[in-house]
Coordinates of C-alpha atoms in Angstrom, one line a residue:
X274 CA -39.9 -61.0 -92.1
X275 CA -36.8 -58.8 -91.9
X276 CA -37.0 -55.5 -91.3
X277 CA -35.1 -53.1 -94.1
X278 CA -34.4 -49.1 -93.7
X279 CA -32.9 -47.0 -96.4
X280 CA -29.3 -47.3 -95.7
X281 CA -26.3 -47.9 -98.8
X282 CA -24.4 -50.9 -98.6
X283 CA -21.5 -47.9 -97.8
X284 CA -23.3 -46.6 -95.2
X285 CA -23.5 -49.9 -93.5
X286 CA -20.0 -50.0 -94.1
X287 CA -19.4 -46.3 -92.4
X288 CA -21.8 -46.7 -89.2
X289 CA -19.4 -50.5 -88.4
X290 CA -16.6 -48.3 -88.9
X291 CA -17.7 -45.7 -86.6
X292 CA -18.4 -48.1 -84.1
X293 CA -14.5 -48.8 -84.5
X294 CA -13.9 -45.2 -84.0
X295 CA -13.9 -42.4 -86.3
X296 CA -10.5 -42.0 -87.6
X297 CA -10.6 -45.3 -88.8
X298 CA -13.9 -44.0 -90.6
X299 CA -11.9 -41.1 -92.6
X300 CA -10.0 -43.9 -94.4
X301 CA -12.6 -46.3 -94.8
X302 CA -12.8 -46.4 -98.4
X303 CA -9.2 -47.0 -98.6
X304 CA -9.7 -50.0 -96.6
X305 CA -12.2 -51.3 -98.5
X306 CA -9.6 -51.0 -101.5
X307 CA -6.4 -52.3 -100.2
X308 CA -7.2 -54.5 -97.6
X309 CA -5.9 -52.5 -94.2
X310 CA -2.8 -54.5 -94.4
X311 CA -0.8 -52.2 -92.1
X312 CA -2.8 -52.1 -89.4
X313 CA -2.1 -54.6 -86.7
X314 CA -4.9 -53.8 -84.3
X315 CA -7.1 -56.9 -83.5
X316 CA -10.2 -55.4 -84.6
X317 CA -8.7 -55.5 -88.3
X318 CA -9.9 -59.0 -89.1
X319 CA -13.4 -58.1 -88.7
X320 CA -13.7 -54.8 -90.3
X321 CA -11.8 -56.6 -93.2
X322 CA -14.3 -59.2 -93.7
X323 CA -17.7 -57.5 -93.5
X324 CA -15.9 -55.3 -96.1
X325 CA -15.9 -57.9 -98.3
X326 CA -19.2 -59.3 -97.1
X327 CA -21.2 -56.0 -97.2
X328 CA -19.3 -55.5 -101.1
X329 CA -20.4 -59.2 -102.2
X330 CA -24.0 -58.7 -101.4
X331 CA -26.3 -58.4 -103.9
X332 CA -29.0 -57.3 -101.5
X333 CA -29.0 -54.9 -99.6
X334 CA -30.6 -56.2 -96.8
X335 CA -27.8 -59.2 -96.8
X336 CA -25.6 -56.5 -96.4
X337 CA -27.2 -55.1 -93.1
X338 CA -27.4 -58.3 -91.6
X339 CA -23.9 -59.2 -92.1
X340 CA -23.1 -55.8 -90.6
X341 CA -25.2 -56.4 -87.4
X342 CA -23.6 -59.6 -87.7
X343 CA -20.0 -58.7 -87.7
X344 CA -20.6 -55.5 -85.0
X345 CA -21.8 -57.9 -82.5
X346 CA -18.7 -60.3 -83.1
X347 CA -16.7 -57.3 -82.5
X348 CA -18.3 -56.4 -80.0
X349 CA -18.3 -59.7 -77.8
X350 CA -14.5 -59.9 -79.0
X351 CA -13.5 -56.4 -77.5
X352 CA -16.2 -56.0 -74.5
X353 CA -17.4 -53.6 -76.5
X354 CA -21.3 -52.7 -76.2
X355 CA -23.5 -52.4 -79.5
X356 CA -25.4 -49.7 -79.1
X357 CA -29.1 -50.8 -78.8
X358 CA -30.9 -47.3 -79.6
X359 CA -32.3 -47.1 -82.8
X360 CA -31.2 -43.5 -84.9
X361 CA -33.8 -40.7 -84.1
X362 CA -33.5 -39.9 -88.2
X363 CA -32.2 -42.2 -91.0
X364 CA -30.2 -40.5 -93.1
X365 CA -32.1 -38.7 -95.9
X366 CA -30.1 -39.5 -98.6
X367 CA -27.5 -41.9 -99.8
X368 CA -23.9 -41.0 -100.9
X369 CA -22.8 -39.4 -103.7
X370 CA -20.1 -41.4 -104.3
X371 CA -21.0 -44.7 -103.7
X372 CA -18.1 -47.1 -102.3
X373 CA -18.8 -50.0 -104.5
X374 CA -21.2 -51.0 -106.9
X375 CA -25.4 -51.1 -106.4
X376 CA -26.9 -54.4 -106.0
X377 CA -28.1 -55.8 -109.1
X378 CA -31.1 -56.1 -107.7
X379 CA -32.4 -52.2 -105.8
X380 CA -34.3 -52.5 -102.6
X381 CA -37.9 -51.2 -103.7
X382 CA -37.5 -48.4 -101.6
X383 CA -34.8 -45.7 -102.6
X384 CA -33.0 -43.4 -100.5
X385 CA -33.6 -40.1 -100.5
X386 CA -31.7 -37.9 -103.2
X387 CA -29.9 -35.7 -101.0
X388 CA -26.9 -37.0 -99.2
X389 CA -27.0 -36.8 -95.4
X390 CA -24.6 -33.5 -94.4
X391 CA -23.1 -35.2 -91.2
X392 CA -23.1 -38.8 -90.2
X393 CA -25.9 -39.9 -88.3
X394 CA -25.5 -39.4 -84.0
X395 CA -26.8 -42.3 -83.0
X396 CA -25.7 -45.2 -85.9
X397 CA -28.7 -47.9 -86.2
X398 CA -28.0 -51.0 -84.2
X399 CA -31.2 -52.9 -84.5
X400 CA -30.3 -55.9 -85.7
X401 CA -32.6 -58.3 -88.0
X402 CA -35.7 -59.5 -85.9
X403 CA -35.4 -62.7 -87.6
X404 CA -32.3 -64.1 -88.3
X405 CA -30.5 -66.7 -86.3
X406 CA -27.5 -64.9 -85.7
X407 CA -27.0 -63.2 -82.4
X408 CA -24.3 -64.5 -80.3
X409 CA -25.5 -66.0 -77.1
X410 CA -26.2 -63.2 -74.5
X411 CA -23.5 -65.3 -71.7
X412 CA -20.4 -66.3 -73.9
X413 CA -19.9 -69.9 -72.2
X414 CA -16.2 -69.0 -72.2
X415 CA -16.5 -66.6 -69.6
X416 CA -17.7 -68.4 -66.2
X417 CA -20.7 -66.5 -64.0
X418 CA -19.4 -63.5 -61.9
X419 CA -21.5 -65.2 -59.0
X420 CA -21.4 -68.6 -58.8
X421 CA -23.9 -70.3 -56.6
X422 CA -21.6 -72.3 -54.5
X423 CA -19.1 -68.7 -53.9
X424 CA -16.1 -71.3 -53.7
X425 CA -13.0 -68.9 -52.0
X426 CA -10.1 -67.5 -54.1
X427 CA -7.9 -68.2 -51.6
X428 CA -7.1 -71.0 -48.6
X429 CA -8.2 -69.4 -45.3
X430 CA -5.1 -67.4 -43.2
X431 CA -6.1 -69.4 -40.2
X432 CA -7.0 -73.0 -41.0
X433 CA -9.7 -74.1 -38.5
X434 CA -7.6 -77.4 -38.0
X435 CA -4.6 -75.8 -36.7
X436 CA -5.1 -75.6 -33.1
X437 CA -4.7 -72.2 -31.3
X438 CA -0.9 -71.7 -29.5
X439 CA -2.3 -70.8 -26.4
X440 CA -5.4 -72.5 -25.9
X441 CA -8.0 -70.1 -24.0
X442 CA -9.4 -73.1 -22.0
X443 CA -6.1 -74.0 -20.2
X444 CA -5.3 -71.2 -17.3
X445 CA -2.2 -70.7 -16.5
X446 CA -1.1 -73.0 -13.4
X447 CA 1.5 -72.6 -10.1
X448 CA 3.3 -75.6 -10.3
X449 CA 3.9 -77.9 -13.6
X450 CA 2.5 -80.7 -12.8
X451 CA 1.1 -81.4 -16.1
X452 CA -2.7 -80.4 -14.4
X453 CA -4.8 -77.5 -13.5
X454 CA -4.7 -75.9 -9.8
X455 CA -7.6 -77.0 -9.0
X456 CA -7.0 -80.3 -10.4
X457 CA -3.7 -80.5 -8.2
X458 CA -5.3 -79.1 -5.2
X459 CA -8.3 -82.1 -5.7
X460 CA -5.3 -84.6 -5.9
X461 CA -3.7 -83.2 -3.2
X462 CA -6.6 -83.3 -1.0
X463 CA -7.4 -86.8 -1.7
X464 CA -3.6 -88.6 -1.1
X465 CA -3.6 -86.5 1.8
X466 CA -6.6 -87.5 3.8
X467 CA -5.1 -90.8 3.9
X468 CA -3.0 -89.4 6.0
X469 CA -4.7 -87.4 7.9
X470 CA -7.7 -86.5 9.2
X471 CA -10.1 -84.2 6.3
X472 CA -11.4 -82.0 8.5
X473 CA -8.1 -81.1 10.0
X474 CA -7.2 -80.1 6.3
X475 CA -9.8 -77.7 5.8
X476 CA -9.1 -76.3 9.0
X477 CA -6.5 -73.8 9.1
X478 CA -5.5 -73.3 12.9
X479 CA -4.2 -77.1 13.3
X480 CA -1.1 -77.9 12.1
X481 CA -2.3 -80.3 9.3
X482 CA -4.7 -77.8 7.9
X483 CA -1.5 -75.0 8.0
X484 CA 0.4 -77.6 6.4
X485 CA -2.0 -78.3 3.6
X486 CA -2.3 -75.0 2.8
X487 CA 1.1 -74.9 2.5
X488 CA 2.3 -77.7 0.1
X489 CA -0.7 -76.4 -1.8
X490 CA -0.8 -72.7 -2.5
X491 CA 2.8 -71.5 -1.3
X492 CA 5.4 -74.1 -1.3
X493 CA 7.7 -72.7 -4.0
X494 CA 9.3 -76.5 -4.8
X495 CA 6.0 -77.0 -6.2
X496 CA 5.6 -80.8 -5.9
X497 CA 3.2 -83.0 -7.6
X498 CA 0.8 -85.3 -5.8
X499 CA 1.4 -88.0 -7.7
X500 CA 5.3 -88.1 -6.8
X501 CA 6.2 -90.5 -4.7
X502 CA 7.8 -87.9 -1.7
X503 CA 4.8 -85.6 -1.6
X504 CA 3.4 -87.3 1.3
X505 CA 6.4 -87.1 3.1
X506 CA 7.5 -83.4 2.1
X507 CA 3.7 -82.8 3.8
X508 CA 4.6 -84.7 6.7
X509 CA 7.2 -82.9 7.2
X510 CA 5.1 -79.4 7.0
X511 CA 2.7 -81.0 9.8
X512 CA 6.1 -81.4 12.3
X513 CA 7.2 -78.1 11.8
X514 CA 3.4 -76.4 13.1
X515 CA 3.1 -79.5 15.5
X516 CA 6.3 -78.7 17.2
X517 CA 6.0 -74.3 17.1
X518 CA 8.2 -74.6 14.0
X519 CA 7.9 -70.5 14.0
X520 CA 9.0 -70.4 17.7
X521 CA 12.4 -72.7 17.5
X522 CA 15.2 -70.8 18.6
X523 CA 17.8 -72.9 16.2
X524 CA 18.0 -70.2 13.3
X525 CA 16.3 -73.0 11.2
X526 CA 12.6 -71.8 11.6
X527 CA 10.8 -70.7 8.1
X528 CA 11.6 -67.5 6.2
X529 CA 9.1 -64.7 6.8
X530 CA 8.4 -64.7 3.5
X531 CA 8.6 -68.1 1.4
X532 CA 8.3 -66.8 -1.8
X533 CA 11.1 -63.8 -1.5
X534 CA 14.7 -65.1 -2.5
X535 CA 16.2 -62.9 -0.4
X536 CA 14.3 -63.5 2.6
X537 CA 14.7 -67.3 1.8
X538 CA 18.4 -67.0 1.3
X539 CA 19.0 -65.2 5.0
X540 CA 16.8 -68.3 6.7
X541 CA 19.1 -70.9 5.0
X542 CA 22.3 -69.0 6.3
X543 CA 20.9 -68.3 9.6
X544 CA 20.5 -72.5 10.2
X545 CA 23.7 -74.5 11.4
X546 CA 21.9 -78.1 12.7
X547 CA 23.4 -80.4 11.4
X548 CA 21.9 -84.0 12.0
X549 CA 24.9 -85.8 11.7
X550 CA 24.3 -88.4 14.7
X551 CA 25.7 -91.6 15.1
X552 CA 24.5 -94.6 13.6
X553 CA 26.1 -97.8 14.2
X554 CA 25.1 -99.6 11.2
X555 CA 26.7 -97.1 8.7
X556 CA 23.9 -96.6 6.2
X557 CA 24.7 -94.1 3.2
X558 CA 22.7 -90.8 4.1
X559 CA 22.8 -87.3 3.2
X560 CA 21.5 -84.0 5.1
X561 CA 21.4 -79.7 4.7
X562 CA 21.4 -77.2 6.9
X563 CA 18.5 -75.3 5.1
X564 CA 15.5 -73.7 6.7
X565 CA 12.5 -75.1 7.1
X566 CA 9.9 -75.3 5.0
X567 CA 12.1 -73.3 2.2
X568 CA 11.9 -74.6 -1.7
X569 CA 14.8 -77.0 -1.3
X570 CA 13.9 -80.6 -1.3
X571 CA 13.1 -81.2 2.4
X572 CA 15.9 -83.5 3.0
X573 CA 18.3 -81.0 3.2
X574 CA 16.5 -78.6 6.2
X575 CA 18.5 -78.5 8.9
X576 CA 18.0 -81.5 12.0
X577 CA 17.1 -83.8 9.2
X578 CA 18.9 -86.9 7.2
X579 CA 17.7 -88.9 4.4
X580 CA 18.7 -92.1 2.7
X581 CA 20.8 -92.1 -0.3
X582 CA 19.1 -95.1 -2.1
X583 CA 15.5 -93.5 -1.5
X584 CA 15.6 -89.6 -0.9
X585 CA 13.1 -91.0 2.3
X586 CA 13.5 -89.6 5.4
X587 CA 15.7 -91.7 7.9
X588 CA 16.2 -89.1 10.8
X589 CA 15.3 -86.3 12.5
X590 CA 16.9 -84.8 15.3
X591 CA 16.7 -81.7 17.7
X592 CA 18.9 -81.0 21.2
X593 CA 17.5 -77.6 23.1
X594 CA 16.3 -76.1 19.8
X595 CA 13.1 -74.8 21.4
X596 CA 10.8 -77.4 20.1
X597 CA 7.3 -77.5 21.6
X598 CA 3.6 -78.4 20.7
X599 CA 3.2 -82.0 20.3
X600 CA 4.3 -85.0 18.2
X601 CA 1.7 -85.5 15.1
X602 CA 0.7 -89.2 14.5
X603 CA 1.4 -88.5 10.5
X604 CA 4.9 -89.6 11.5
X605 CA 4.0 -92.7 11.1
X606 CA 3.8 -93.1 7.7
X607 CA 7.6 -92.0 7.1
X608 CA 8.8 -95.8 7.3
X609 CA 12.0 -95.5 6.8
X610 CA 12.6 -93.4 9.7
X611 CA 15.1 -94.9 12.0
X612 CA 16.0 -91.9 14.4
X613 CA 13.7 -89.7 16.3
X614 CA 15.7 -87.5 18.9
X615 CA 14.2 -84.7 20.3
X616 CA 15.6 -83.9 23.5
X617 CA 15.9 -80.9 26.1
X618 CA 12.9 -79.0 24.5
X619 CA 9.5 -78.2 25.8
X620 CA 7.2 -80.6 23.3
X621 CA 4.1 -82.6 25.1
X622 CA 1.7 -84.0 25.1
X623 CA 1.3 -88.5 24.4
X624 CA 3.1 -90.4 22.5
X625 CA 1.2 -91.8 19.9
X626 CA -0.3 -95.3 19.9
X627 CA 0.5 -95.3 16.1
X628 CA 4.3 -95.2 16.1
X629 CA 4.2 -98.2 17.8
X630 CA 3.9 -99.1 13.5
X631 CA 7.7 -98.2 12.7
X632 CA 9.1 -101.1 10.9
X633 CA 12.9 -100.0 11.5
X634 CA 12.5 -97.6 14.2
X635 CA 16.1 -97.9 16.2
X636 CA 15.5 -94.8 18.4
X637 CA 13.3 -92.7 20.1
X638 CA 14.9 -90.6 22.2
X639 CA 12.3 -87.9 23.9
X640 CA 14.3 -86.8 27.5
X641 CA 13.8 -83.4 29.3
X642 CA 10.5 -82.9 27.5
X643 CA 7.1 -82.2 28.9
X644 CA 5.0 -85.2 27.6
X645 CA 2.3 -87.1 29.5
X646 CA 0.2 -90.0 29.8
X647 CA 1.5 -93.9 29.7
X648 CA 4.2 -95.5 27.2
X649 CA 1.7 -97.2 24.5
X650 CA 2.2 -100.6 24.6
X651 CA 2.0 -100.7 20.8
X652 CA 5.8 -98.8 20.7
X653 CA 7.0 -102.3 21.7
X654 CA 5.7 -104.1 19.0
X655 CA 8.8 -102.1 16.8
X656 CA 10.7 -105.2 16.4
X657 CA 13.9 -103.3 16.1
X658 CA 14.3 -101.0 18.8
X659 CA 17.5 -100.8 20.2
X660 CA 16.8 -97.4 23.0
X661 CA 13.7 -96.1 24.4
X662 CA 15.0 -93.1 26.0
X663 CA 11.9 -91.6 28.0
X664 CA 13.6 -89.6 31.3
X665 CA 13.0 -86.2 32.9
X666 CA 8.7 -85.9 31.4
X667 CA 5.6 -86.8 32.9
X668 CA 5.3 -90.1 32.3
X669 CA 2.4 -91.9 34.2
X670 CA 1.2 -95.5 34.5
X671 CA 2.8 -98.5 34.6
X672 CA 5.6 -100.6 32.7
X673 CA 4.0 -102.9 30.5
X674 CA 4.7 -106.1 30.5
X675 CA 5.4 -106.6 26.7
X676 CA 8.4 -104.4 27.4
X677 CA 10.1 -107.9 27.2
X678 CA 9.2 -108.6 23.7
X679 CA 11.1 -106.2 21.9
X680 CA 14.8 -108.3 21.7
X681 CA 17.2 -106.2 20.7
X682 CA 16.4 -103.7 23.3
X683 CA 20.0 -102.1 24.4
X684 CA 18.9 -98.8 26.4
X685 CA 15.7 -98.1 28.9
X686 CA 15.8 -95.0 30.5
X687 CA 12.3 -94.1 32.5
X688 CA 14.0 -92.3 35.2
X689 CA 12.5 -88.8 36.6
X690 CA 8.8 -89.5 35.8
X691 CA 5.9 -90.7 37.4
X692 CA 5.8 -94.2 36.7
X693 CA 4.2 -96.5 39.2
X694 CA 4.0 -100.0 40.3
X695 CA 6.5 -102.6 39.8
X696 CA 9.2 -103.9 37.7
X697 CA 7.9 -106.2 35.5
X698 CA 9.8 -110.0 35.3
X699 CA 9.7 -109.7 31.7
X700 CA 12.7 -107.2 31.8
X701 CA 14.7 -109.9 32.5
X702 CA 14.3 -111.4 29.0
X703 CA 15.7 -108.6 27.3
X704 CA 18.8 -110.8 26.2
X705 CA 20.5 -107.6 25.0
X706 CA 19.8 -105.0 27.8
X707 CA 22.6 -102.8 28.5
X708 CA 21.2 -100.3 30.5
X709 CA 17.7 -99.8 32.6
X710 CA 17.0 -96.9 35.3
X711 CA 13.7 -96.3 36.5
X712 CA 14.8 -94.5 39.5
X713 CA 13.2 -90.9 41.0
X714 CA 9.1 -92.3 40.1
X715 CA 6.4 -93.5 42.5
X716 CA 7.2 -97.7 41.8
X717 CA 7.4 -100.2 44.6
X718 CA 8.4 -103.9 44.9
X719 CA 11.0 -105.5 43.9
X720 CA 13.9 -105.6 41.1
X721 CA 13.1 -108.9 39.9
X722 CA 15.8 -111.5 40.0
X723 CA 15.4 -112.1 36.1
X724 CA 16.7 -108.7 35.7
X725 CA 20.0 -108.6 38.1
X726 CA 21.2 -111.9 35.8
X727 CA 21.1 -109.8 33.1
X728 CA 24.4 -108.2 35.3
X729 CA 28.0 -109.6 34.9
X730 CA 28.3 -110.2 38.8
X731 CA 29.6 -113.8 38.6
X732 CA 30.9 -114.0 35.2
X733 CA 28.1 -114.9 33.7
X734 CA 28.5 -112.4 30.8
X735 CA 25.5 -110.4 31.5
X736 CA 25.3 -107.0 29.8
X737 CA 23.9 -105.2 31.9
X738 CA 25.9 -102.7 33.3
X739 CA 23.9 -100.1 34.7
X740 CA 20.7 -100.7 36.7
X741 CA 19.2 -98.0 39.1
X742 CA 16.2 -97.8 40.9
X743 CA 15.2 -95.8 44.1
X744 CA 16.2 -98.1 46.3
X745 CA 17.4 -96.2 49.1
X746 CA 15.8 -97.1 52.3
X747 CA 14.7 -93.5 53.2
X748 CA 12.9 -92.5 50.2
X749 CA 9.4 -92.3 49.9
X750 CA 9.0 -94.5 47.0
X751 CA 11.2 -97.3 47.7
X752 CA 12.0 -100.2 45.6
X753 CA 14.8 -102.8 47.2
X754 CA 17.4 -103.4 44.7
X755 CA 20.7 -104.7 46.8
X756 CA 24.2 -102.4 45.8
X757 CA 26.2 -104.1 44.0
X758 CA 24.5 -107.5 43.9
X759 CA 21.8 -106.2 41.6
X760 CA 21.6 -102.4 41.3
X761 CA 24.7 -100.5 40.4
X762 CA 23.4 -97.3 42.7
X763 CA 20.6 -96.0 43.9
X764 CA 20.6 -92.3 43.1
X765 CA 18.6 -89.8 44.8

């Protein structure tokens, strides 16, 4: 049943009109007359049409629910609220002068006969309980202010795809090697103990273990394990604390500090060795006279030469430069080394078994040294040879007889050690022998008759051409070796 309260068509009219303000109300009737065709505000359309609704209608009740009608379109249309509080007093009485004309057929209640002094302060908005007119409460043209899913307005600043600049996980590292330092140092370790001994790594007073620590945590050329010089540039490292690299008097030792400029620059100008020896086959090389152990590529330190075609190390040579210590074994994995001269210093020590692995070594040339024990008889199985220059040490033992396998032997000198025994028979083989003194040592015997045909005596074209022994007849140690029919002299 719809609900009714005693309100004129007019005033139906006046309360949608207030809701539109109130000086649109003062003109209202005029509206209602003329149309409102001057004002363009977009509320117009709908107070023009319930005009002419609420002024059609018979009933008056028609005529309120086309006004709830139209003041909730209006509302909707303008976000406007319909007020949803009902008047405290309906108006006592209706106008006076009535807007338009009565419905033919009066509601059954009549307004009171007094016309209401002010409008009413609160215009009804009930609408009809009944009819099926009320907008839908969410207009489906506006979307919810919360959706469920919260989709974003905007793309992220920092897509998670894009990976950071600096990744936090990779630490900065010494050398670029394309790896971490501990990843380099792992590396390091493990090409390295193929070459030497691991626990003489890890420990820090032998010249491996200073070396190590060297190539790893200070060397400012920074090289890689994986490249193919890093075991030699290590190698190298070991030589200079195996020989007292710190104690040379050559102006070649290592800076003070290897990782000031300055102090790096000095060492480099202090050093003046050049090792710029002879070499009868005439191979391209290059050398430096750089410190030791400074960031250039260790082919250019002073007393060292290197092969053009390979950057390996082919010499390395030292005359009364205050070398000492002893001759590491890790030599022997520098294969292209042809020269090793190291004369008039104080180094010691054996020779070791393992250089007797050299596949090209020419010379090895170790006089006025301090070094001990016996010759290995491994050194002659280094097929090319050409001098074995062993005087003024400590030699001890005996010659060996496989002296007389290595053929292009040119140069033996054994003289002023302690060598004992005999001359082998063997010597005599050495089809190339030039020169071969064993005088001022503790041997006995004879110089085999093998050996004095190696000398041009009768035109045999021998090359022997020196050949001493002590073979004086008042020396202790006496070995008989005829002047000039074998021996050439027989120093004292």
């Amino acid at each position: 049943m719809r609900t009714t309260f005693p309100v004129s068509k007019q005033g139906v009219i006046l309360l949608a009109l207030l809701a539109n303000g109130f000086a649109e109300a003062k003109d209202a009737p005029n509206r209602l007359r003329h149309g409102n065709k001057e004002r363009k505000d977009t509320r117009v359309p709908y107070v023009n049409e319930l005009t002419s609704k609420v002024s059609s209608e018979p009933d008056t009740d028609a005529a309120h629910f086309w006004a709830h009608h139209f003041l909730q379109q209006m509302s909707t249309s303008m976000s406007v609220s319909v007020p949803t509080v009902p008047p405290t007093e309906p108006p006592m009485t209706s106008p006076t002068n009535p807007l338009m004309e009565p419905p033919t057929n009066p509601p059954t209640e009549t307004g009171p006969t007094n016309p209401p002094t002010a409008l009413p302060t609160n215009p009804p908005t009930n609408p009809p309980t009944n009819p099926p007119t009320a907008p839908p409460t969410l207009d489906p043209t506006n979307p919810p202010t919360n959706p469920p899913s919260n989709p974003p307005t905007a793309p992220p600043t920092n897509p998670p795809t894009a990976p950071p600049t600096n990744p936090p996980t990779e630490p900065p590292t010494r050398c670029p090697c394309g790896q971490t330092d501990e990843s380099r140092e792992a590396d390091a370790f493990a090409i390295l103990s193929t070459v030497s001994d691991p626990a003489l790594l890890l420990d820090e007073t032998t010249p491996q273990g200073k070396a190590y620590n060297w190539i790893v945590d200070i060397d400012e050329f920074c090289g890689c394990p994986a490249e193919e010089k890093f075991v030699q540039r290590y190698i190298m490292g070991v030589f200079y604390y195996s020989t007292e690299g710190d104690s040379w008097n050559n102006g070649c030792q290592a800076s003070a500090d290897l990782t000031d400029p300055v102090a790096i620059a000095d060492a480099n100008n202090d050093c003046t060795i050049a090792a710029d020896g002879l070499d009868i086959f005439g191979l391209d090389t290059f050398f430096g006279t750089d410190a030791w152990l400074t960031p250039s590529d260790e082919c250019f330190w002073g007393g060292v030469t290197c092969r053009n075609s390979s950057g390996c190390l082919d010499r390395i040579e030292f005359e009364s430069d205050g070398l000492a210590g002893t001759m590491p074994l890790e030599l022997q994995n520098l294969t292209d080394l042809r020269f090793i001269i190291l004369e008039e210093g104080a180094t010691g020590g054996t020779i070791p078994s393992e250089y007797g692995t050299f596949p090209r070594l020419h010379i090895l040339d170790l006089n006025f040294n301090s070094f001990t024990g016996s010759v290995p008889v491994e050194l002659y199985n280094t097929p090319f040879l050409l001098q074995l220059d062993l005087n003024s040490n400590f030699f001890t033992g005996t010659i060996a007889t496989e002296i007389g396998s290595v053929q292009f032997l040119q140069f033996v000198q054994f003289e002023d050690n302690q060598f004992s025994g005999t001359v082998p028979s063997e010597v005599g083989s050495l089809a190339s022998l030039q020169v071969f003194e064993v005088f001022g040592n503790q041997m006995s015997g004879t110089m085999p008759q093998e050996v004095c045909d190696q000398r041009d005596i009768n035109g045999n074209g021998g090359l022997l051409f020196r050949l001493t022994a002590d073979c004086d007849a008042g020396e202790t140690f006496f070995v008989e070796c005829s002047v000039p029919d074998c021996c050439t002299d027989c120093p004292n």
